[in-house]
Short mmCIF file of C-alpha atoms and ligand atoms in Angstrom, two decimals:
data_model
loop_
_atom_site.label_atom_id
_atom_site.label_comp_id
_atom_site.label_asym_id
_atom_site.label_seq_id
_atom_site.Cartn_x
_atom_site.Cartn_y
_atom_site.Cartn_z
CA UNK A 1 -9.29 -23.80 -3.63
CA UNK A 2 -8.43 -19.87 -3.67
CA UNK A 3 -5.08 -19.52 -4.82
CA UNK A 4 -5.08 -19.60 -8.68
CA UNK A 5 -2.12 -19.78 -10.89
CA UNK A 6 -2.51 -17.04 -13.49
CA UNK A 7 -3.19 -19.62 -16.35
CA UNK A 8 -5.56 -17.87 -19.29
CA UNK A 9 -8.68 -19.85 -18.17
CA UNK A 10 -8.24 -18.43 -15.26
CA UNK A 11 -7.54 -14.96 -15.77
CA UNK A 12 -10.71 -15.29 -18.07
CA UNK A 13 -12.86 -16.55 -15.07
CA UNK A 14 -11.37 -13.94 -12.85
CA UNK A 15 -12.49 -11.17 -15.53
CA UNK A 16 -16.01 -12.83 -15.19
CA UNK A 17 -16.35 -12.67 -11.67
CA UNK A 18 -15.77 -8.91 -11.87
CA UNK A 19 -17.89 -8.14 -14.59
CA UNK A 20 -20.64 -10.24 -12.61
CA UNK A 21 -19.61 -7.50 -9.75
CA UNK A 22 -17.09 -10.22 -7.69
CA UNK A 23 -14.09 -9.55 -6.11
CA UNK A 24 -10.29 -11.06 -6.84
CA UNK A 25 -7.68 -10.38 -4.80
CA UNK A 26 -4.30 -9.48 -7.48
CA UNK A 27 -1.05 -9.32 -7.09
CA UNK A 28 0.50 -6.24 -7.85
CA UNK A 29 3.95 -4.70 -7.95
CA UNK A 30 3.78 -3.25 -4.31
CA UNK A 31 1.07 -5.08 -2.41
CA UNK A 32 -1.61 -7.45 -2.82
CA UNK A 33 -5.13 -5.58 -4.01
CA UNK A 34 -8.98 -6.76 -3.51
CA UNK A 35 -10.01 -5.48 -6.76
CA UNK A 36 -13.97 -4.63 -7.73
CA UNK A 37 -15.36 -3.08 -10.70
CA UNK A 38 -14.77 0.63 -9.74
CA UNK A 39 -17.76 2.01 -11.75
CA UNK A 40 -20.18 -0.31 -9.78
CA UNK A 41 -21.26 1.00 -6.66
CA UNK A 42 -22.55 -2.48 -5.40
CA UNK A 43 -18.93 -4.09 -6.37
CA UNK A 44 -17.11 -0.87 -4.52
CA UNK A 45 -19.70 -1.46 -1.59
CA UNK A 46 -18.36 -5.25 -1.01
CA UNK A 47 -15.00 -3.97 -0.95
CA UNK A 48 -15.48 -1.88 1.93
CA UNK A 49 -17.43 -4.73 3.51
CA UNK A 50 -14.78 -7.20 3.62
CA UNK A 51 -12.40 -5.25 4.27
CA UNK A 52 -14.76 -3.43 7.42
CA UNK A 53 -12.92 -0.64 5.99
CA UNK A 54 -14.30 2.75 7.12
CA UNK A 55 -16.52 4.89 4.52
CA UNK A 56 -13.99 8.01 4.72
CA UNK A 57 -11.49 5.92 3.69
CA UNK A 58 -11.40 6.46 -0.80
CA UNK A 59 -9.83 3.27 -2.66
CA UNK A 60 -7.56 3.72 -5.48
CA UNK A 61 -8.10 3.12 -9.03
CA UNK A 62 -6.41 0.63 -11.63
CA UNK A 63 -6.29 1.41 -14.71
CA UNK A 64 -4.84 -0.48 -17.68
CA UNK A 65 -2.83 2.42 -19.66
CA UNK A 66 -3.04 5.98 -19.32
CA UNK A 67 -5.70 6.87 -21.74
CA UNK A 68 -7.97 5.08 -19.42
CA UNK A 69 -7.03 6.96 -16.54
CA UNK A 70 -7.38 10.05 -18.34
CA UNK A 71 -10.90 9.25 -19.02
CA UNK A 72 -11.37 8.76 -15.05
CA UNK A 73 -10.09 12.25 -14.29
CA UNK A 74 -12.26 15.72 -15.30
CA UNK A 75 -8.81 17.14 -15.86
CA UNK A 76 -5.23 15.84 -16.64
CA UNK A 77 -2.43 18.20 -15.83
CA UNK A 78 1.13 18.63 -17.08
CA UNK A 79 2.03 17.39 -13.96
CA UNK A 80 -0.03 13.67 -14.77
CA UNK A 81 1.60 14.01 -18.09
CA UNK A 82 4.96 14.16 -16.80
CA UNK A 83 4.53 11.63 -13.72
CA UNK A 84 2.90 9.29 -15.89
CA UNK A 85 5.16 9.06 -18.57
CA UNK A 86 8.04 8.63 -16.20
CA UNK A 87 6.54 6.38 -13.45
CA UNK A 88 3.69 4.29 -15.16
CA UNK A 89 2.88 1.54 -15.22
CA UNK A 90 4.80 1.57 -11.93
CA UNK A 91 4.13 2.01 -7.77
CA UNK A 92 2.59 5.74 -8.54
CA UNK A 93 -0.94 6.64 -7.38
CA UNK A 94 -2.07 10.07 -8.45
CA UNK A 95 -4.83 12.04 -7.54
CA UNK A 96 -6.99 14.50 -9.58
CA UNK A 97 -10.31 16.41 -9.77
CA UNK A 98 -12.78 13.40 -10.06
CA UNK A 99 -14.41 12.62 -13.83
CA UNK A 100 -18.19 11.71 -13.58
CA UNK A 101 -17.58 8.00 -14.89
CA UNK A 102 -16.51 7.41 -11.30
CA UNK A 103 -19.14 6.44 -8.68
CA UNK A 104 -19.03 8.63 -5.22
CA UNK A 105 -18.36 5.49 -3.31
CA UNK A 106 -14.99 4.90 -4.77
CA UNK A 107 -13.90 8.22 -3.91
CA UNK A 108 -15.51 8.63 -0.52
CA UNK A 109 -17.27 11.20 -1.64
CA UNK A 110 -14.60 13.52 -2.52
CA UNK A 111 -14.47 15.07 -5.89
CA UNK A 112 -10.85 13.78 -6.17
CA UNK A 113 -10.11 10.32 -7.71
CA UNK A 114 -6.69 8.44 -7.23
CA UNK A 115 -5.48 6.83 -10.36
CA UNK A 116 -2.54 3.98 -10.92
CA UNK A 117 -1.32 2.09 -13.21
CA UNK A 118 -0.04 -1.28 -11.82
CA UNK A 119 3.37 -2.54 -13.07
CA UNK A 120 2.49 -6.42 -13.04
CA UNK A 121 1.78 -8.30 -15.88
CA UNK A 122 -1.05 -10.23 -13.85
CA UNK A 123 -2.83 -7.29 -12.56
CA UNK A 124 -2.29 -5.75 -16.29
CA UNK A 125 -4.08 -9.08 -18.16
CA UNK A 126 -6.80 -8.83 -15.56
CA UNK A 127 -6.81 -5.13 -16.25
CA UNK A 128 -7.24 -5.89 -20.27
CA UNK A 129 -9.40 -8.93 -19.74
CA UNK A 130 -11.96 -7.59 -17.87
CA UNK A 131 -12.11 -3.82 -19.41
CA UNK A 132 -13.07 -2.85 -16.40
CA UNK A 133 -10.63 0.27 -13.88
CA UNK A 134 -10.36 -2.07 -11.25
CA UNK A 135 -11.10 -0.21 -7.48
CA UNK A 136 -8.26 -2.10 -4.81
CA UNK A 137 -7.19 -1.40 -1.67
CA UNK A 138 -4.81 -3.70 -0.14
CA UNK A 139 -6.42 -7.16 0.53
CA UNK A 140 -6.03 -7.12 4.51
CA UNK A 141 -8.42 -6.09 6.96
CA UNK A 142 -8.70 -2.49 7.63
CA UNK A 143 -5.55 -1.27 9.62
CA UNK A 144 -3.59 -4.73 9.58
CA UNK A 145 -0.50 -5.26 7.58
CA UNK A 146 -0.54 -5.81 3.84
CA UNK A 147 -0.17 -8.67 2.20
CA UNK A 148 2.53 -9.31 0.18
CA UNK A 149 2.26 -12.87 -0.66
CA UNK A 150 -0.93 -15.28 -1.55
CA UNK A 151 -1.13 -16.66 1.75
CA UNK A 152 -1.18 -13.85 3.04
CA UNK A 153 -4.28 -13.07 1.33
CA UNK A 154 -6.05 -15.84 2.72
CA UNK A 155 -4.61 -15.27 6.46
CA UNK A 156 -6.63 -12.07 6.79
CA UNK A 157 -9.30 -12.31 4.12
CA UNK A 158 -10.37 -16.24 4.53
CA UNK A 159 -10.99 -19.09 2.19
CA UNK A 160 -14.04 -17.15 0.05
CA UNK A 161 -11.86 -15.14 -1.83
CA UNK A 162 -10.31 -16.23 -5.07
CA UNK A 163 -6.59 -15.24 -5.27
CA UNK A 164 -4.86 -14.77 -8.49
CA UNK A 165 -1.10 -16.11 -7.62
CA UNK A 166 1.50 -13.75 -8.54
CA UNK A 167 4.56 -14.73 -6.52
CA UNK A 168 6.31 -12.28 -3.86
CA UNK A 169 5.02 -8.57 -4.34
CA UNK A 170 8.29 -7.04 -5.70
CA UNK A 171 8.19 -3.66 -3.75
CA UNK A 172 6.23 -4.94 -0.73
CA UNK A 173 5.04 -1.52 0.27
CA UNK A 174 2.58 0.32 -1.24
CA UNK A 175 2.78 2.74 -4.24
CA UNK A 176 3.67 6.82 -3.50
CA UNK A 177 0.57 8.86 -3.52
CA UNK A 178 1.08 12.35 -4.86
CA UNK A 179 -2.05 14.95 -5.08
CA UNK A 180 -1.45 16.82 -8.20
CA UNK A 181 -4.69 19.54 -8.01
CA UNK A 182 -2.43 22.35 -7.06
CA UNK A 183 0.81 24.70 -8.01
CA UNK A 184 2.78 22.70 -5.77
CA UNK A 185 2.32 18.22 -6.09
CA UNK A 186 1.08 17.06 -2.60
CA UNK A 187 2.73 13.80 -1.23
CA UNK A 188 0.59 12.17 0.58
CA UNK A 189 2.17 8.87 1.29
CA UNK A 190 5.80 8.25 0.57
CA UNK A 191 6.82 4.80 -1.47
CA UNK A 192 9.58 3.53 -2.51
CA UNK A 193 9.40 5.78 -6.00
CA UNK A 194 11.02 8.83 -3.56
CA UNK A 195 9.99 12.02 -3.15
CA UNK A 196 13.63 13.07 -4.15
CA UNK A 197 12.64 10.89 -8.05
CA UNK A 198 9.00 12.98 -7.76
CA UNK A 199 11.26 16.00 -7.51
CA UNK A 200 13.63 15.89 -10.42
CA UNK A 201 10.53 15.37 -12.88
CA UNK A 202 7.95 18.43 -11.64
CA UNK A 203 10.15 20.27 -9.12
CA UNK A 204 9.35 21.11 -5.42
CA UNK A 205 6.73 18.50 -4.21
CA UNK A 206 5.43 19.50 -0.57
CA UNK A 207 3.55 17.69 2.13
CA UNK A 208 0.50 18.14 3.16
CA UNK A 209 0.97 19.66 6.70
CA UNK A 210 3.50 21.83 5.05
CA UNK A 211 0.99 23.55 2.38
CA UNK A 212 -0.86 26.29 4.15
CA UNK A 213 -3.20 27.80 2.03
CA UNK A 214 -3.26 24.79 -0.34
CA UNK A 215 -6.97 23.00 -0.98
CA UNK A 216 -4.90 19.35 -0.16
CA UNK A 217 -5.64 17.74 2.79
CA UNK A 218 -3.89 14.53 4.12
CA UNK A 219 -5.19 11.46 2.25
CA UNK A 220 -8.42 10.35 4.66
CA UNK A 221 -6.19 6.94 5.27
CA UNK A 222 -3.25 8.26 6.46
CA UNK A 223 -4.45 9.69 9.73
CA UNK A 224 -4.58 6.32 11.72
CA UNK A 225 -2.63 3.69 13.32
CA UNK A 226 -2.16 1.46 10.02
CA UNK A 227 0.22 -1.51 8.52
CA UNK A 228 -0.08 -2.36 12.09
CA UNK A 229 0.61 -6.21 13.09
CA UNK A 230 -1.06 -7.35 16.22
CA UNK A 231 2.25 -7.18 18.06
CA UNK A 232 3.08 -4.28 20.17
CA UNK A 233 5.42 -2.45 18.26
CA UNK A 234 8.22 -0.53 19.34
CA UNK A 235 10.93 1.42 18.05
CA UNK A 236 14.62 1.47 19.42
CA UNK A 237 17.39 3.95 18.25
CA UNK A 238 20.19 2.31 19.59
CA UNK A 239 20.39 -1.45 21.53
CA UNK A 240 20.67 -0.11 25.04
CA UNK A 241 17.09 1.30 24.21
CA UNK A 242 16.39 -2.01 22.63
CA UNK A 243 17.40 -4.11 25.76
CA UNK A 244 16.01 -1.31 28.07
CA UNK A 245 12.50 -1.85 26.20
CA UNK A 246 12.70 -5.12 26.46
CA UNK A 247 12.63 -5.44 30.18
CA UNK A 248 10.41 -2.08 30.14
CA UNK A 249 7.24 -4.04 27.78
CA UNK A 250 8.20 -7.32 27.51
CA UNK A 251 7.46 -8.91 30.52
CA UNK A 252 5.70 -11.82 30.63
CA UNK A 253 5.59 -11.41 26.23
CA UNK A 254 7.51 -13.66 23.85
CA UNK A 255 9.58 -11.09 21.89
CA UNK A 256 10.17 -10.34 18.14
CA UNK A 257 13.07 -8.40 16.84
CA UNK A 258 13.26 -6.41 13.96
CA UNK A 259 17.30 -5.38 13.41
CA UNK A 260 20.19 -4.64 10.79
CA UNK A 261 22.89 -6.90 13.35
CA UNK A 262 21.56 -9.24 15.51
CA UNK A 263 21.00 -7.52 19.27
CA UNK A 264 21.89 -10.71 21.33
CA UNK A 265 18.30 -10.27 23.20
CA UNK A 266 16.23 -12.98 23.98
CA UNK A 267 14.06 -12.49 21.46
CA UNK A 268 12.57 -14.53 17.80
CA UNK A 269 15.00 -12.29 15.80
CA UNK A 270 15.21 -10.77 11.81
CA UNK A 271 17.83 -9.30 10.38
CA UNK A 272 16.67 -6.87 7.54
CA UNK A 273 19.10 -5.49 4.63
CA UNK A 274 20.45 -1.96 5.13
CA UNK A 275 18.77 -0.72 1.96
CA UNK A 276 15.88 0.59 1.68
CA UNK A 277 14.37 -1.23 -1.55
CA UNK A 278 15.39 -4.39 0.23
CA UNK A 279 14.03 -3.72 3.46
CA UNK A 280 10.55 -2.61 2.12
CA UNK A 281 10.37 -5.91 0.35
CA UNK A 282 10.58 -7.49 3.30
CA UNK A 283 8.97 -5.48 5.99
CA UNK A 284 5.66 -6.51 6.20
CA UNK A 285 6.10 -10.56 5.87
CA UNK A 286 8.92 -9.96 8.76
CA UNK A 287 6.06 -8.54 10.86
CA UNK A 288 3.33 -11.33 9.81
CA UNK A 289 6.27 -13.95 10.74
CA UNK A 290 6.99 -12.36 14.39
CA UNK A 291 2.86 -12.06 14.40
CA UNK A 292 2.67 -15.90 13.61
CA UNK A 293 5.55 -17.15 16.21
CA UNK A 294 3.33 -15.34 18.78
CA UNK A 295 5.67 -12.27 19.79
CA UNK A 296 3.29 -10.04 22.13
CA UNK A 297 5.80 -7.05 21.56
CA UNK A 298 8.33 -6.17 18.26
CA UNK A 299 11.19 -4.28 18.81
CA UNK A 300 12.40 -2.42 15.29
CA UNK A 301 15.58 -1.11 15.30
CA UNK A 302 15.06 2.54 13.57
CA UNK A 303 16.64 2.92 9.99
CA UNK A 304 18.94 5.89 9.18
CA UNK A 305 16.49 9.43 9.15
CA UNK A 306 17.77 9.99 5.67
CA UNK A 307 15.67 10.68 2.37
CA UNK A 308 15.77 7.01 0.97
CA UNK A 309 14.21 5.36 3.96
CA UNK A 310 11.18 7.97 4.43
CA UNK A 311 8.55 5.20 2.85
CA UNK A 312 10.28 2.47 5.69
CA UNK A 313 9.51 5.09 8.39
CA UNK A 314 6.35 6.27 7.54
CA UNK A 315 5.18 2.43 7.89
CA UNK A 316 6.74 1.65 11.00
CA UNK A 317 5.42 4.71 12.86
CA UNK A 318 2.44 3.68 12.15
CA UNK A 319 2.57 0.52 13.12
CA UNK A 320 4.03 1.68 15.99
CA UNK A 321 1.44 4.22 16.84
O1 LIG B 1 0.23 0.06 -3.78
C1 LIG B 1 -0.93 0.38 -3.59
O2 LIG B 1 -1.32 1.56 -3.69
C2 LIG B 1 -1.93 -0.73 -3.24
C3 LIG B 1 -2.06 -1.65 -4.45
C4 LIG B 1 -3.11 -2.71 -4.27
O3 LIG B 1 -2.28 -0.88 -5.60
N1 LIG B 1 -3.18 -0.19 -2.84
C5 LIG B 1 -3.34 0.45 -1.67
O4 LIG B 1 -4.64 0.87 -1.45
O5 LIG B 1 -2.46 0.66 -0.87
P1 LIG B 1 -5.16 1.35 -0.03
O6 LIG B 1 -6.62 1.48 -0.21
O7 LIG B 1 -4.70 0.39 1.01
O8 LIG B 1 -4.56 2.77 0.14
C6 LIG B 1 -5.03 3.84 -0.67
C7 LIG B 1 -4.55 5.15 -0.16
C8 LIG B 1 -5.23 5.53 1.13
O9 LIG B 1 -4.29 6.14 2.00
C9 LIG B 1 -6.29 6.53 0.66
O10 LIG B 1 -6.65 7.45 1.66
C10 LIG B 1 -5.56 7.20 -0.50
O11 LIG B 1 -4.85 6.17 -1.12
N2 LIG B 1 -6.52 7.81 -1.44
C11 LIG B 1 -7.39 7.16 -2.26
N3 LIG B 1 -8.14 8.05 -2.95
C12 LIG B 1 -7.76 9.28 -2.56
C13 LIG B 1 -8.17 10.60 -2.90
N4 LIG B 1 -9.13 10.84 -3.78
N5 LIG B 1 -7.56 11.64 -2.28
C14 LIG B 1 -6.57 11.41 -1.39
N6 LIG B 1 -6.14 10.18 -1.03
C15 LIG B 1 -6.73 9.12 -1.60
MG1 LIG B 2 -4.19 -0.51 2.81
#
C-alpha cells in the first residue's frame, strides 16, 4: 500500500488527508518530508509523535510561493527579498520573526518561524492542492539518517504512512538554513546552496558561534549527534588512519567503507564522486546501504576542508559524533 505514484487522484486524496489533519510523507528536492498542516496544532503534534522528535526541536515550513510565506512571517526583510528571489523555490530555509497565523508548536515556541519553498513539482501540487503551508521535517526518526528515497520512508517510518513517490531526492541533503533577524544573515546549517552563493547576494553571512552580541542562537536541531546511521562512524584523513582504525574499532564488526579510491581493506566498500553536489546526493543512501549489509563500524574517508564540501562535513561529523 504506502507508496503512491503522484497521479491527480492521488495528489487530491493526499490534500484530503491533510486538511482532515493526516500526515504524507513528500518528496522534496533535498530530502524526504512528513508534512502536517502547519496551522493545526493537533496535525504539528503527530508530527513530533512519529517522529519521537524532541519538543525543542522547531519544524520548517512549506510554503507554495512567496506571498504565502510572507504572510507566515510578522516581517519580511530585504534580505528575504533578495534570498528569495534568487534561491526559491529551491533548498533555502529562512528564518524570521514569527507571524501570528503560525501555531507555537511549529516553532517550538520561539517567536522565529523557518520558511521554504520546495523546488519539486510534487511537493509544489500538494502545496497548491491542499492550500495548506505544509510543517515537514525529514521523514526519519529523530536523529537517524534522512531519507532520500520512498523506501526509505517506509524503513524508518513503517507501513501506516502514505508516501507520495517522487523518485531519488535530487540534492539528498537538506536545504541551507540562514537566520535573517539581524545586520549580519546567520547560517545555521550549511546545504548544498553554499554559504559562498548566500554571500554574493546579501554580503558577509556569519555563523552562529561567530556572532557575539547577535540575538541568533544555533538552530535548537543542530546541537546533537544527527544524520547518524546505526553504524559506528568514523572518520579517516588518510588510509594508514583508515587501516589503523580498522584494527583499532573493528574487531569482531563487519566493516563499511565510505571512500573516493577504493582502500583495499576488508571491508563492504563505496566509492563516492569527488564533487560535492554528487557526493551529497549520495551520502545518506551509502550509509542506509552499509546500515542494511550489517557493518557495525563505517569508515569515511574525509573530503577536502575546502568551502564547497562544508554541507558534506557538517553531516558526517555528526554522524560521527
Ligand atoms: O531540506 C529540508 O530542510 C528538509 C525538507 C523536508 O524540506 N527538512 C528538514 O527538516 O530538514 P528538519 O526538521 O529535519 O530540520 C529543520 C531544521 C532543524 O535544524 C531546526 O532546528 C531548524 O531547521 N529550524 C526550524 N525552525 C527554526 C527556527 N525558528 N529557528 C532556527 N532554526 C529552526
Ligand atoms: Mg531532520
Amino acid at each position: 500500500m504506502p507508496i503512491f505514484a503522484p497521479t491527480p487522484e492521488n495528489l487530491a486524496h493526499c490534500a484530503r488527508i491533510l486538511q482532515e489533519g493526516g500526515v504524507v510523507a513528500i518528496p522534496t528536492e533535498t530530502v524526504y518530508g512528513l508534512a502536517g498542516n502547519a496551522l493545526s496544532t493537533d496535525a504539528v503534534e503527530l508530527i513530533y509523535t512519529i517522529k519521537n522528535r524532541p519538543a525543542y526541536n522547531p519544524l520548517i515550513v512549506h510554503v507554495p510561493d512567496v506571498d504565502r510565506a510572507k504572510s507566515l512571517a510578522a516581517s519580511w526583510t530585504e534580505f528575504a527579498e533578495q534570498l528569495t528571489a534568487a534561491f526559491w523555490p529551491g533548498p533555502l530555509t529562512i528564518v524570521l520573526p514569527k507571524g501570528p497565523e503560525v501555531p507555537d508548536t511549529v516553532t517550538a515556541r520561539l517567536d522565529s518561524v523557518a520558511l521554504r519553498q520546495p523546488n519539486h513539482p510534487v511537493a509544489l501540487q500538494l502545496l497548491h492542492a491542499s492550500g495548506l503551508p505544509l510543517a515537514a521535517p525529514s521523514a526519519n526518526r529523530s536523529m537517524a539518517v534522512s531519507p532520500t528515497l520512498p523506501e526509505h520512508v517506509i524503513e524508518s517510518l513503517g507501513e501506516d504512512i502514505p508516501v507520495l513517490d517522487g523518485g531519488p531526492c535530487r540534492v539528498g541533503i537538506e536545504s541551507t538554513v540562514v537566520d535573517l533577524r539581524g545586520e549580519t544573515p546567520i547560517l545555521l546549517r550549511p546545504g548544498i546552496i553554499s554559504r559562498h552563493e548566500l554571500e554574493t547576494i546579501v554580503g558577509p553571512v556569519g555563523s552562529p558561534s561567530a556572532s557575539e552580541g547577535s540575538t541568533a542562537k544555533p538552530s535548537p536541531g543542530m546541537l546533537d549527534r544527527h544524520y547518524a546511521p546505526k553504524a559506528q562512524v568514523h572518520l579517516f584523513p588518510t588510509l594508514t588512519d583508515a587501516h589503523f582504525h580498522a584494527v583499532l574499532l573493528g574487531s569482531g564488526k563487519k566493516i563499511g567503507v565510505l571512500a573516493f579510491n577504493p582502500t583495499k581493506l576488508k571491508a563492504e566498500e563505496i566509492l563516492l564522486p569527488a564533487n560535492p553536489a554528487e557526493y551529497a546526493q549520495r551520502l545518506y543512501a551509502s550509509l542506509r546501504t552499509l546500515d542494511d549489509a550489517g557493518c557495525g563500524l563505517i569508515l569515511i574517508e574525509e573530503p577536502p576542508h575546502t568551502p564547497t564540501w562544508e554541507a558534506v562535513h557538517d553531516r558526517l561529523r555528526r554522524a560521527a559524533k
